[in-house]
Short mmCIF file of C-alpha atoms in Angstrom, two decimals:
data_model
loop_
_atom_site.label_atom_id
_atom_site.label_comp_id
_atom_site.label_asym_id
_atom_site.label_seq_id
_atom_site.Cartn_x
_atom_site.Cartn_y
_atom_site.Cartn_z
CA MET A 29 -46.89 169.65 48.96
CA ALA A 30 -49.59 171.19 50.95
CA ASP A 31 -51.88 170.83 47.97
CA ARG A 32 -50.82 166.92 47.72
CA ASP A 33 -51.74 166.81 51.66
CA LYS A 34 -54.87 168.03 51.16
CA SER A 35 -56.21 165.86 47.90
CA GLU A 36 -54.96 162.74 49.80
CA TYR A 37 -57.04 163.32 53.02
CA SER A 38 -60.12 164.64 51.03
CA LYS A 39 -59.94 161.20 49.22
CA LEU A 40 -59.74 159.60 52.83
CA LEU A 41 -63.07 161.08 53.82
CA GLN A 42 -66.59 159.46 53.11
CA PRO A 43 -69.81 161.03 52.36
CA ASP A 44 -72.26 161.64 55.03
CA PRO A 45 -74.89 159.06 55.22
CA PRO A 46 -78.46 159.85 54.29
CA PRO A 47 -80.57 161.10 56.88
CA TYR A 48 -82.76 158.92 59.43
CA GLN A 49 -85.96 158.36 58.10
CA GLU A 50 -88.81 156.50 60.04
CA HIS A 51 -89.82 152.66 59.45
CA PHE A 52 -93.63 153.59 59.13
CA GLN A 53 -92.40 155.87 55.66
CA TYR A 54 -91.65 152.43 54.39
CA PRO A 55 -94.65 150.09 55.25
CA ASN A 56 -93.53 147.04 53.29
CA ALA A 57 -89.91 147.37 53.40
CA GLY A 58 -89.51 143.29 53.45
CA TYR A 59 -90.41 143.07 56.99
CA PRO A 60 -94.06 141.48 57.84
CA PRO A 61 -96.49 143.67 59.37
CA PRO A 62 -96.17 142.72 63.61
CA GLY A 63 -98.55 140.22 64.80
CA SER A 64 -99.10 138.50 61.37
CA TYR A 65 -97.33 135.38 62.28
CA PRO A 66 -99.30 132.80 64.51
CA SER A 67 -97.73 131.66 67.41
CA THR A 68 -96.27 127.59 66.85
CA SER A 69 -95.60 126.89 70.57
CA GLY A 70 -99.44 126.95 71.52
CA PHE A 71 -99.07 129.63 73.78
CA GLN A 72 -101.01 132.90 72.90
CA GLY A 73 -98.03 135.63 72.06
CA GLN A 74 -98.09 138.13 74.65
CA GLN A 75 -97.46 141.68 73.40
CA TYR A 76 -95.51 144.23 75.42
CA GLY A 77 -97.17 147.62 75.93
CA ALA A 78 -100.47 146.00 75.05
CA PRO A 79 -103.66 146.89 77.32
CA VAL A 80 -103.48 144.74 80.54
CA GLY A 81 -104.83 145.12 83.61
CA PRO A 82 -106.24 147.99 84.85
CA TYR A 83 -104.25 150.77 83.60
CA ASN A 84 -104.93 149.72 79.94
CA GLN A 85 -101.09 151.26 78.47
CA GLY A 86 -100.64 151.05 75.20
CA ALA A 87 -97.34 150.64 73.60
CA TYR A 88 -95.20 154.10 73.26
CA PRO A 89 -95.63 156.57 70.59
CA GLY A 90 -94.12 155.64 67.36
CA ASN A 91 -93.64 151.94 67.95
CA SER A 92 -95.37 148.99 67.60
CA ALA A 93 -95.63 146.02 70.40
CA VAL A 94 -93.22 143.20 70.35
CA THR A 95 -94.48 139.82 70.49
CA VAL A 96 -92.59 137.19 72.23
CA GLN A 97 -92.13 133.80 72.63
CA PRO A 98 -92.23 131.56 75.59
CA VAL A 99 -89.13 130.05 76.45
CA VAL A 100 -89.00 126.41 75.77
CA TYR A 101 -86.57 124.15 78.05
CA LEU A 102 -85.25 120.52 76.39
CA THR A 103 -83.87 118.44 79.03
CA THR A 104 -82.44 114.82 78.55
CA VAL A 105 -82.60 112.17 81.37
CA PRO A 106 -79.91 109.75 81.87
CA LEU A 107 -81.17 106.28 81.47
CA THR A 108 -81.78 104.43 84.41
CA ASN A 109 -80.57 101.25 83.60
CA PRO A 110 -77.33 101.82 81.02
CA PRO A 111 -75.48 99.24 78.90
CA PRO A 112 -71.98 98.68 80.74
CA ASP A 113 -69.14 100.74 79.40
CA TYR A 114 -66.36 98.49 80.06
CA LEU A 115 -64.37 101.35 80.96
CA VAL A 116 -61.89 99.84 83.05
CA TYR A 117 -61.69 96.95 80.75
CA SER A 118 -60.29 99.40 77.99
CA VAL A 119 -57.95 100.64 79.94
CA PHE A 120 -56.63 97.55 81.25
CA THR A 121 -56.26 96.20 77.62
CA LEU A 122 -54.73 100.02 76.62
CA LEU A 123 -51.89 99.58 79.28
CA CYS A 124 -51.38 95.61 79.43
CA CYS A 125 -52.39 94.19 75.78
CA CYS A 126 -52.63 95.85 72.53
CA LEU A 127 -52.35 99.72 72.50
CA PRO A 128 -54.34 100.55 69.30
CA LEU A 129 -57.04 98.31 69.84
CA GLY A 130 -57.01 99.64 73.41
CA ILE A 131 -57.56 103.18 72.60
CA ALA A 132 -60.33 102.28 70.32
CA ALA A 133 -61.95 100.12 72.98
CA LEU A 134 -61.62 103.43 75.40
CA VAL A 135 -63.03 105.90 72.50
CA TYR A 136 -66.32 103.47 72.54
CA SER A 137 -65.85 103.15 76.21
CA ILE A 138 -66.50 107.05 76.95
CA TYR A 139 -69.16 107.29 73.58
CA THR A 140 -71.18 104.98 75.39
CA ARG A 141 -71.07 107.26 78.51
CA GLU A 142 -72.01 109.95 76.48
CA ALA A 143 -74.97 108.18 74.54
CA VAL A 144 -75.97 107.00 78.26
CA MET A 145 -75.93 110.65 79.95
CA TYR A 146 -77.95 111.91 76.60
CA GLY A 147 -80.51 109.04 77.40
CA ASN A 148 -79.66 107.06 73.74
CA ARG A 149 -80.40 103.75 74.60
CA GLN A 150 -79.67 102.25 71.12
CA LEU A 151 -76.32 104.06 70.54
CA ALA A 152 -75.44 103.23 74.37
CA GLU A 153 -75.96 99.48 73.42
CA SER A 154 -74.43 99.15 70.25
CA ARG A 155 -71.35 101.20 71.47
CA SER A 156 -71.58 99.06 74.08
CA ARG A 157 -71.30 96.13 72.30
CA THR A 158 -68.17 97.72 69.94
CA ALA A 159 -66.29 98.49 73.05
CA ARG A 160 -66.65 94.81 74.42
CA MET A 161 -65.84 93.35 71.14
CA LEU A 162 -62.54 95.68 71.18
CA ASN A 163 -61.43 95.11 74.35
CA SER A 164 -61.70 91.10 73.73
CA ILE A 165 -60.10 91.42 70.48
CA ALA A 166 -57.25 93.16 72.39
CA LEU A 167 -57.01 90.97 74.98
CA GLY A 168 -56.82 88.09 72.75
CA ILE A 169 -54.01 89.63 70.79
CA GLY A 170 -52.36 90.39 73.86
CA LEU A 171 -52.54 86.83 75.53
CA THR A 172 -51.50 85.16 72.36
CA CYS A 173 -48.17 87.17 72.27
CA LEU A 174 -47.45 86.40 75.85
CA VAL A 175 -48.26 82.58 75.22
CA VAL A 176 -45.72 83.06 72.01
CA TYR A 177 -42.79 84.71 73.81
CA ILE A 178 -43.28 82.15 76.32
CA ILE A 179 -42.71 79.26 74.21
CA CYS A 180 -40.30 81.12 72.42
CA VAL A 181 -37.93 81.50 75.93
CA ILE A 182 -38.29 77.82 76.59
CA VAL A 183 -37.47 76.60 73.24
CA LEU A 184 -34.28 78.86 72.95
CA SER A 185 -33.10 78.15 76.80
CA VAL A 186 -33.42 74.24 76.07
CA ASN A 187 -31.71 74.64 73.20
CA ALA A 188 -29.08 76.41 74.47
CA HIS A 189 -28.26 73.84 76.85
#
């Protein structure tokens, strides 16, 4: 039984990894040489360890210099004169008129606010028009249902007497 345990244990052992080899032994192992890419940002690439200042220090021995790309920040500015988002109108139609169209109108109202925050005027205006249209349809359906209900109550009360 001890022999069987040793053979199972030896199967679990993996062979040792190959010895470490320096990168300079394989000059073109699928990597471009350092500094071969031009800067696409318009700024001149800065290399760590490159000769800078009065001390004229170079890279560490055995390591090549590293090129650093400048950081680019993208910012969006909210619209200064945004289209209306009809959020209150959407909540009213959601609660009082027509639930499904009120939900859709509320979603488009929120999309309008997001487009305004991202500064996309065309998308904000489109979503605003859609929210207004859905709200108007929901209000029309709600008022129609209310009028039909009132007429039915009046007719039934007149016929009952």
